[in-house]
Coordinates of C-alpha atoms and ligand atoms in Angstrom, one line a residue:
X1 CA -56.5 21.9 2.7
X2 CA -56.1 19.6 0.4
X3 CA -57.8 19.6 -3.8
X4 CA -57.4 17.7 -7.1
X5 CA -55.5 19.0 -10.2
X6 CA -58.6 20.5 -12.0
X7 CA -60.8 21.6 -9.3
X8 CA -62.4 25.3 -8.9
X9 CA -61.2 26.5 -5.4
X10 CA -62.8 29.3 -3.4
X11 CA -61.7 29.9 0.2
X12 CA -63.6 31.9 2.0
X13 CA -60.9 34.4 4.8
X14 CA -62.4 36.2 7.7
X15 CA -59.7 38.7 9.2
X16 CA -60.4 38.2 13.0
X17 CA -57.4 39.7 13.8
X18 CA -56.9 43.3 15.5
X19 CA -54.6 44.1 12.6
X20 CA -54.6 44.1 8.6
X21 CA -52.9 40.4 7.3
X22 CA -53.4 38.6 4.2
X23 CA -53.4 34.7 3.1
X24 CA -50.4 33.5 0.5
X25 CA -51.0 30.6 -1.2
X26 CA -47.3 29.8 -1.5
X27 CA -46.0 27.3 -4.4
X28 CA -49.7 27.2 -6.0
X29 CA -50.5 28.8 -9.5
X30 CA -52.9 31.4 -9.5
X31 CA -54.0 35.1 -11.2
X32 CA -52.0 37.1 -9.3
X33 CA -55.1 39.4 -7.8
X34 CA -55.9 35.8 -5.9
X35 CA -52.2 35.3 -5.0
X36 CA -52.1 36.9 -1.4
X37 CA -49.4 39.1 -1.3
X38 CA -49.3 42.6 0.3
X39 CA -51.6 43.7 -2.9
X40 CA -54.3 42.2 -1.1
X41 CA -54.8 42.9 2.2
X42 CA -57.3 42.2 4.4
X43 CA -58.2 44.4 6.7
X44 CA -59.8 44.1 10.5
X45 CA -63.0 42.4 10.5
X46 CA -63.0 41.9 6.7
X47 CA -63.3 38.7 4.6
X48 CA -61.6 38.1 1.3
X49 CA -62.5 35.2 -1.2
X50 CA -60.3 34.4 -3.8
X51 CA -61.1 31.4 -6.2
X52 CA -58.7 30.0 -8.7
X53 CA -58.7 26.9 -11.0
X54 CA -55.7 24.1 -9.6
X55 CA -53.3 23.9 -12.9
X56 CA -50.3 22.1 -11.3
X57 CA -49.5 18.7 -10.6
X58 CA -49.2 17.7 -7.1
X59 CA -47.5 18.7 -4.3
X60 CA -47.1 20.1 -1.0
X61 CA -47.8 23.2 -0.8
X62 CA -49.0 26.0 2.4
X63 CA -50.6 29.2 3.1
X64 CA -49.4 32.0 5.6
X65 CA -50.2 36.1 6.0
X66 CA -47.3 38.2 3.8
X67 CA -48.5 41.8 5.0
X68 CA -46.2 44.1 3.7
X69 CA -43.1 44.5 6.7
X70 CA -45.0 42.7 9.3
X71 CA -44.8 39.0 7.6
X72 CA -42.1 37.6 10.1
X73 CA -44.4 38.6 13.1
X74 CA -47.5 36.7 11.7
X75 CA -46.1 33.4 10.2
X76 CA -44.1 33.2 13.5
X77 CA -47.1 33.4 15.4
X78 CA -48.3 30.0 14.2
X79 CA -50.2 31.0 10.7
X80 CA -49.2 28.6 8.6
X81 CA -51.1 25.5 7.1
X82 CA -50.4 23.0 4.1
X83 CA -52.2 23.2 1.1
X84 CA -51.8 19.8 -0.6
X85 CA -52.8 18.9 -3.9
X86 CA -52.9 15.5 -5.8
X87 CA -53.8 14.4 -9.3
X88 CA -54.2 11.3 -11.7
X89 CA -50.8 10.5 -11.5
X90 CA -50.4 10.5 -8.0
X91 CA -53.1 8.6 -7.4
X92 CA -51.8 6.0 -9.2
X93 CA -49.2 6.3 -7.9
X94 CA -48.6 3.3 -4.8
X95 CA -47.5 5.8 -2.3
X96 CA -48.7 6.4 1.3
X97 CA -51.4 8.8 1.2
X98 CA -53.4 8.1 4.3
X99 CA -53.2 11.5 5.9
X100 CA -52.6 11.5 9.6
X101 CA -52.2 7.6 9.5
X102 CA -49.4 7.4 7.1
X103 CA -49.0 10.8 5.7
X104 CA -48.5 13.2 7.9
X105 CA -47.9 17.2 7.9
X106 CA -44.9 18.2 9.3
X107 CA -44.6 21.7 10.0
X108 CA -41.6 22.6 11.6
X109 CA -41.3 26.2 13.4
X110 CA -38.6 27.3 16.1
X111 CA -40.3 29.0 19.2
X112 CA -38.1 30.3 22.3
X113 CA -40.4 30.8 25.9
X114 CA -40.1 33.3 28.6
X115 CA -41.9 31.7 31.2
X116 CA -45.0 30.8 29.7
X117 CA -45.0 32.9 27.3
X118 CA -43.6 33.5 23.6
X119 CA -40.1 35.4 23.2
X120 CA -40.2 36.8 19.5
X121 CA -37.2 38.8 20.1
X122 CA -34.4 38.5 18.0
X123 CA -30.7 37.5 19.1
X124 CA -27.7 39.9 19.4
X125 CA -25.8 40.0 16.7
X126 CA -28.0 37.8 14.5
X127 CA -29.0 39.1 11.2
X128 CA -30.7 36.3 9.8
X129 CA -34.2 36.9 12.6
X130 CA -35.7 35.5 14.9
X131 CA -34.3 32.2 16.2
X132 CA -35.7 29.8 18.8
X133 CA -34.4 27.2 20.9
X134 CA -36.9 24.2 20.3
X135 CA -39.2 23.1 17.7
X136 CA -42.9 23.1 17.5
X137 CA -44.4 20.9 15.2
X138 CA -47.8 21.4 13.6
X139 CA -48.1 23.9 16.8
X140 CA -47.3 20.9 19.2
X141 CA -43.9 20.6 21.8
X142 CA -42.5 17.4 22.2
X143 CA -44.0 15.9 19.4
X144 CA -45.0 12.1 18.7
X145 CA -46.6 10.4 16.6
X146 CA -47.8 6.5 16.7
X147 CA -47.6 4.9 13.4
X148 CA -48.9 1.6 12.5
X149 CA -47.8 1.2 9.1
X150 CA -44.1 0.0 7.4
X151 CA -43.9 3.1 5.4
X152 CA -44.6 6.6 6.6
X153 CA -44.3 9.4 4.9
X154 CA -43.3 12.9 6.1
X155 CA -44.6 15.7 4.5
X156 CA -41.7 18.6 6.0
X157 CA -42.2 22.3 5.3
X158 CA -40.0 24.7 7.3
X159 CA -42.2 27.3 8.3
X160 CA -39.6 29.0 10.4
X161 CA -38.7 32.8 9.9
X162 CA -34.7 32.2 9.5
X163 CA -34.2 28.6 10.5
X164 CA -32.1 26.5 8.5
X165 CA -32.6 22.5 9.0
X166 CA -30.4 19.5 8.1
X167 CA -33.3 16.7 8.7
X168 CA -32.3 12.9 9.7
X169 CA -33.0 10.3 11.6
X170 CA -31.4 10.4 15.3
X171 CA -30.2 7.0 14.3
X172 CA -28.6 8.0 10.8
X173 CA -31.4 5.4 8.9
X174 CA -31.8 6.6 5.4
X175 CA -35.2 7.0 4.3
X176 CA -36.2 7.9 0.6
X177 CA -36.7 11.4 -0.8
X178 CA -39.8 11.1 -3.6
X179 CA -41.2 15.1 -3.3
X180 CA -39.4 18.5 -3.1
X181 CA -41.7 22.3 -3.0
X182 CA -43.7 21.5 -6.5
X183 CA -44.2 18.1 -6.4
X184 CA -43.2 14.6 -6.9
X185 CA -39.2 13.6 -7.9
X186 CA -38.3 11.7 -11.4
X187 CA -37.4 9.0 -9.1
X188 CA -37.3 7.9 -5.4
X189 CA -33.4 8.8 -3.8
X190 CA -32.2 7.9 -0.8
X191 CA -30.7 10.0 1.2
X192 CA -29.6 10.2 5.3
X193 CA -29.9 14.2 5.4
X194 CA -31.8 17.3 3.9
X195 CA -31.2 20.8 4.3
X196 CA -34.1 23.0 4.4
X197 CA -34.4 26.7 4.2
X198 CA -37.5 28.8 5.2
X199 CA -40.4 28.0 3.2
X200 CA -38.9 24.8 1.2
X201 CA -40.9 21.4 1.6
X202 CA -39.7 17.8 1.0
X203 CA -42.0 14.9 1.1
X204 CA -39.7 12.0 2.7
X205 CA -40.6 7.9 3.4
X206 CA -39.3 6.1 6.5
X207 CA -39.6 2.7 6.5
X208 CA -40.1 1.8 10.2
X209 CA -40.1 -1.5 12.4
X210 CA -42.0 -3.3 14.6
X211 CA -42.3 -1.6 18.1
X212 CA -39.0 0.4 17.4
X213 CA -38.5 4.2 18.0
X214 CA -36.7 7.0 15.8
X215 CA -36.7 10.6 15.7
X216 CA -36.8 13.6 13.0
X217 CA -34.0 15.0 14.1
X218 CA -31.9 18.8 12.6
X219 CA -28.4 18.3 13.1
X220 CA -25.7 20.9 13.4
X221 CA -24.9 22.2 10.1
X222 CA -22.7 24.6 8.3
X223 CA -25.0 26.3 6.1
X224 CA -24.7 29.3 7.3
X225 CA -20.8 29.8 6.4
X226 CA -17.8 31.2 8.2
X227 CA -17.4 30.5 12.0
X228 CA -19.1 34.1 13.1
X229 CA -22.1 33.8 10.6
X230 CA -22.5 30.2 11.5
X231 CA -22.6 30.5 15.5
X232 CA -24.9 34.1 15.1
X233 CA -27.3 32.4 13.0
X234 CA -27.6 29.1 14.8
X235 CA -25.8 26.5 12.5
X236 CA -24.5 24.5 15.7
X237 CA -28.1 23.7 17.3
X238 CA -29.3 20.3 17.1
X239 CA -33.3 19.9 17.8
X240 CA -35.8 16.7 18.1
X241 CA -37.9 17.6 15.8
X242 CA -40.6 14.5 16.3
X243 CA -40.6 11.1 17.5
X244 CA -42.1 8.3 15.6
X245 CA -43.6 5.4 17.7
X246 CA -44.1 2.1 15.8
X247 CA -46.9 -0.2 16.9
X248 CA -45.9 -3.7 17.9
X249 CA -47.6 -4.6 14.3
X250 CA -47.3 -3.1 11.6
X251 CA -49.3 -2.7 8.6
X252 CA -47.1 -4.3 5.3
X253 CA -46.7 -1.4 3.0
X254 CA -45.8 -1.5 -0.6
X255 CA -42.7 -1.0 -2.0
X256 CA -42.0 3.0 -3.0
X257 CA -42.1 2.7 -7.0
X258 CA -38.5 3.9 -8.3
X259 CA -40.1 6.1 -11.3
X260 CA -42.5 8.7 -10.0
X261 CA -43.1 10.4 -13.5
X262 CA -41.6 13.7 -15.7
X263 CA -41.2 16.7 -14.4
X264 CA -43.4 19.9 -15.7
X265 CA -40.6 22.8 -14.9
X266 CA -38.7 23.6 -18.2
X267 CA -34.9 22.7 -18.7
X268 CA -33.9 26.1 -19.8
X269 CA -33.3 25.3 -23.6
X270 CA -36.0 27.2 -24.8
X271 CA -35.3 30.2 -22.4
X272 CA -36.0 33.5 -24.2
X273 CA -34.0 35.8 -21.5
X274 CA -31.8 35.3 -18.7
X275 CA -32.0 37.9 -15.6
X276 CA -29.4 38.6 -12.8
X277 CA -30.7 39.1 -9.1
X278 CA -28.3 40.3 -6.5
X279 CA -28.5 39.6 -3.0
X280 CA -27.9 41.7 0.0
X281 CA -29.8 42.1 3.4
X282 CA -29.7 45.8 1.8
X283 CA -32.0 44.5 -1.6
X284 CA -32.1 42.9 -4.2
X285 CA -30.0 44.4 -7.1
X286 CA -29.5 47.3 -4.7
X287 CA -32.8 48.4 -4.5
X288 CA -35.6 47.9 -1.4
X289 CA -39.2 46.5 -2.3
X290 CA -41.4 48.7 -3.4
X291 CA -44.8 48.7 -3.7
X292 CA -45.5 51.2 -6.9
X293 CA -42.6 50.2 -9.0
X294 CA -42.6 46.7 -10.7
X295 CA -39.1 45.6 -10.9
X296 CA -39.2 43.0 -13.8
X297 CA -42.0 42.9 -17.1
X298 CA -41.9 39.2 -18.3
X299 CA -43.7 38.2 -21.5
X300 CA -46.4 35.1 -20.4
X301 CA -46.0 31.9 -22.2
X302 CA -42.1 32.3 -22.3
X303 CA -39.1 30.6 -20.2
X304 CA -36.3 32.9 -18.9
X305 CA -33.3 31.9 -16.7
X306 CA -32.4 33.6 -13.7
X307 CA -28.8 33.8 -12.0
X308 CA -29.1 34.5 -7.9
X309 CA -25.8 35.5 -6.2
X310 CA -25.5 35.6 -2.6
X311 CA -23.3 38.8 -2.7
X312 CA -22.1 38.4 0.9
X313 CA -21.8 36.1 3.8
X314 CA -25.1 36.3 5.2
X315 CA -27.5 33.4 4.1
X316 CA -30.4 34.1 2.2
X317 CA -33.0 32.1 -0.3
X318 CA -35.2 33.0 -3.3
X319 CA -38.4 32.4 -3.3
X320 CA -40.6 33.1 -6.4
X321 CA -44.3 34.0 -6.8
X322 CA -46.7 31.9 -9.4
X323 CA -44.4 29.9 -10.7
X324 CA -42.3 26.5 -10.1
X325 CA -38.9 26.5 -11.4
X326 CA -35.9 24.3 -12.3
X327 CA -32.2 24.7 -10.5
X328 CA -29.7 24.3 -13.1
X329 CA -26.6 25.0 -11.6
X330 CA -25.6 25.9 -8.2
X331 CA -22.0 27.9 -8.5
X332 CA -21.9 26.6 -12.4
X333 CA -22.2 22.4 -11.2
X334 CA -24.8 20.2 -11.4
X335 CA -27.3 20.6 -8.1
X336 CA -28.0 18.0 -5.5
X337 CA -30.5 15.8 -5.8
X338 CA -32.7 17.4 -3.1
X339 CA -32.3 20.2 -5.8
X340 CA -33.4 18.7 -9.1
X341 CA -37.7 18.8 -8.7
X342 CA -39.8 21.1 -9.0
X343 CA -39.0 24.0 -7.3
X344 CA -40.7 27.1 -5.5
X345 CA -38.1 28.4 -3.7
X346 CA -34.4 27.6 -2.9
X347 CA -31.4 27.8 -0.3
X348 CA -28.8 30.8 -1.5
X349 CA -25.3 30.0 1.1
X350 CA -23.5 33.3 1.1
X351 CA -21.3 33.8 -1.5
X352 CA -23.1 31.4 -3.6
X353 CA -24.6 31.5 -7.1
X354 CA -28.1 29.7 -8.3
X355 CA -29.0 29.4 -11.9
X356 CA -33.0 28.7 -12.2
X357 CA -35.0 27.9 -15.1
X358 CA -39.2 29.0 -15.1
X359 CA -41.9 29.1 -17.4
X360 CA -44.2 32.4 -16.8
X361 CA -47.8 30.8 -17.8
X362 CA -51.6 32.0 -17.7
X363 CA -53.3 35.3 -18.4
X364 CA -50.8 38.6 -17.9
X365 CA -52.3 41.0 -15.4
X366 CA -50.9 44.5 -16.1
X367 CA -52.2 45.7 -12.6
X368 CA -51.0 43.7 -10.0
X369 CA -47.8 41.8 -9.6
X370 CA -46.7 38.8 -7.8
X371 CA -43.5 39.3 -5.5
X372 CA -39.9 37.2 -5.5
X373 CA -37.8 37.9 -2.3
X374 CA -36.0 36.2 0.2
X375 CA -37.8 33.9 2.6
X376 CA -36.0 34.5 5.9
X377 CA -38.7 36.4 6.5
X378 CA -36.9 39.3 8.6
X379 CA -35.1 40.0 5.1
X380 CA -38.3 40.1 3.2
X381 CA -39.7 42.5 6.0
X382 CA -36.6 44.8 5.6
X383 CA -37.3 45.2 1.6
X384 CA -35.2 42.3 0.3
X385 CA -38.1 41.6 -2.6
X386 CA -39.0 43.0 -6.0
X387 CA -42.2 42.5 -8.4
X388 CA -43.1 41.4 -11.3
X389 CA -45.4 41.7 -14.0
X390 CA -46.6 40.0 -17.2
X391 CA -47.2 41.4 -20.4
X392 CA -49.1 40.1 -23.2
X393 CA -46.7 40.6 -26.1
X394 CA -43.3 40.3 -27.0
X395 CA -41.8 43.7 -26.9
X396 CA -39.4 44.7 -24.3
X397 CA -40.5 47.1 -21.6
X398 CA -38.8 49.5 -19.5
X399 CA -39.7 49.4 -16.1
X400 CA -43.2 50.2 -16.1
X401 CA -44.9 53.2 -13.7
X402 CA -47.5 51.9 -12.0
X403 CA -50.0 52.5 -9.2
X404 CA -50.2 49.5 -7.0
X405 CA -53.4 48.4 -5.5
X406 CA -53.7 47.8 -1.9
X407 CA -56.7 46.4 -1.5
X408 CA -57.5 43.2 -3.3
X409 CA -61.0 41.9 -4.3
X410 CA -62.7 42.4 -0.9
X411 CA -66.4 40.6 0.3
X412 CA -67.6 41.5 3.6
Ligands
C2O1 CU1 -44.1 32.1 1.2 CU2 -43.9 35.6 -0.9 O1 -44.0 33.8 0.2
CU2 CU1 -45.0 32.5 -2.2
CU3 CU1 -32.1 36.9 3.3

């Protein structure tokens, strides 16, 4: 799908599964009754229409189901699609934006076959989830792709369920980072590698020659720690991700600019309160997801800072609801550069402290909440998320009682 800062969106779902699901828009701003979450399930048969006014700049953002418990199981299964918006700015922007001729999706999702059919089983002794052998990409094995243009830009979301990625070119080639989860970079980088964790997206260029051959590549790693955590949860596997063909002649492209424009997530200096978030496969702060408590009231209209500490080995993310945020620090030091855009959610190595920066905006909603968790999405589905919810003024609540819906604005 793809819209314009600006434009009313309605999407009209029809549930033709056998089971309840629901449709996440994840990265995009919206009331939180249209957001998705397990608050609005859909149930067999049923349709559900949300509609929402696009307030963000662009980016690339997707969609998947986030039932409560059962989310692994349905994003695995292939439901997943990119949701990109674009806006004045990046249409002025002289960047590749040809989709499918020099822009291209790239969603990347491990599989594993028995036979011909799908293994969703999880490996001994892993306790990150299900990890495949090979990569599918956009629902495709053995991807190519022929491109007939200099510049080509790769749109990557990992849509995995636990997967970690370190993204190159088989040949080691740099190629220019201009996008991360909420939009466009400051300025273009280059860059020979990017980690990616479950639900992050970069936006990449690879300049490309006549008649030549290269291929998205994930390269072993060591994001995932110590020796043990590292082989159980896949760190050593290399895949081919995809293989770009170039045509005997290519179309010239023009150069990337080096400025791509301010960022809209907040630097933290007008933060009004800082909050602390604990990791553990076990919860978050100790406590397991629940769907009639709200974990956190936040005041709309106001920046807070939030510290995430991986409190153990195992690797996890953060991935927050609504809004787009800013890393500060990662373990107290400046982050990467693949870590200072806009951000929606971000890689959390055990043992390891993130420092975030977020301004809650729009209208509160007392009555449903939007979610924060961890995106290996075998933690979420054990309980490792909280809510929360937005109040109008500035007093400071307790942790508010409150009867969750569980069934969002339904049209059948
Ligand atoms: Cu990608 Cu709570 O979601
Ligand atoms: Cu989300
Ligand atoms: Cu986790």
């Amino acid at each position: 799908m793809r819209a314009k800062r600006g434009e009313k969106v309605q999407v009209k779902i029809k549930n033709a599964l056998g089971e309840e699901s629901t449709v996440h828009w994840h990265g995009m701003h919206l009331p939180a009754k249209m957001d998705g979450g397990p608050h609005q399930m859909i149930d067999p048969g049923a349709a559900w229409t949300p509609r929402w006014t696009v307030d963000q700049p662009a980016a690339t953002l997707w969609y998947h189901p986030h039932p409560h418990g059962g989310t692994e199981k349905h994003v695995q299964r292939g439901l997943a699609g990119m949701f990109l918006l674009h806006d004045e700015k990046s249409d002025r922007l002289a960047l590749p934006e040809k989709y499918g001729v020099d822009d291209l999706p790239v969603i990347v999702q491990d599989v594993k076959f028995d036979g011909a059919k799908f293994d969703h089983g999880h490996k001994m002794l892993s306790d990150t989830g299900f990890l495949g052998n090979r990569t599918m990409v956009n629902g495709t094995l053995g991807p190519y792709k022929e491109v007939g243009d200099e510049l080509v830009r790769l749109r990557l979301l990992n849509a995995s369920t636990a997967r970690i990625y370190d993204f190159g070119l088989s040949d080691d080639r740099e190629f220019a980072l201009i996008g991360t989860d909420g939009g466009l970079l400051e300025r273009t980088t280059r860059m020979d590698r990017i980690r990616m964790s479950p639900g992050e997206r970069a936006e990449i260029v690879v300049r490309m020659k006549p008649g030549e051959r290269t291929t998205l590549r994930s390269f072993p790693n060591d994001s995932y720690g110590d020796f043990w955590s590292k082989r159980f949860a896949g760190g050593d596997d290399p895949f081919d991700v995809l293989e770009l063909r170039a045509r005997k002649k290519l179309r010239t492209s023009p150069e990337l600019p080096a400025e791509l424009g301010e960022l809209e997530v907040p630097d933290g200096s007008e933060s009004v309160r800082g909050r602390f978030f604990g990791l553990r496969t076990s919860g978050i702060n100790g406590k397991k997801m629940q769907m009639s408590r709200i974990d956190e009231t936040i005041t709309r209209g106001t920046v807070e800072t939030w510290t995430v500490r991986n409190e153990h080995s195992t690797p996890h993310n953060f991935h927050i609801h609504d809004v787009q945020f800013r890393v500060l620090e990662v373990d107290g030091r400046v982050p990467p550069v693949e870590l200072r855009g806009a951000k929606d959610t971000v890689f959390v190595p055990g043992n390891t402290s993130v420092k975030l920066a977020m301004r809650f905006d729009g209208p509160a909603d007392p009555d449903t909440p939007y979610m924060y968790h961890c995106h290996l999405l075998y933690h979420e589905d054990l309980g490792m998320m909280g809510q929360f919810g937005g109040r109008r003024d500035g007093r400071e609540g307790e942790q508010g009682s409150y009867t969750a819906r569980t069934r969002g604005p339904l049209v059948t």
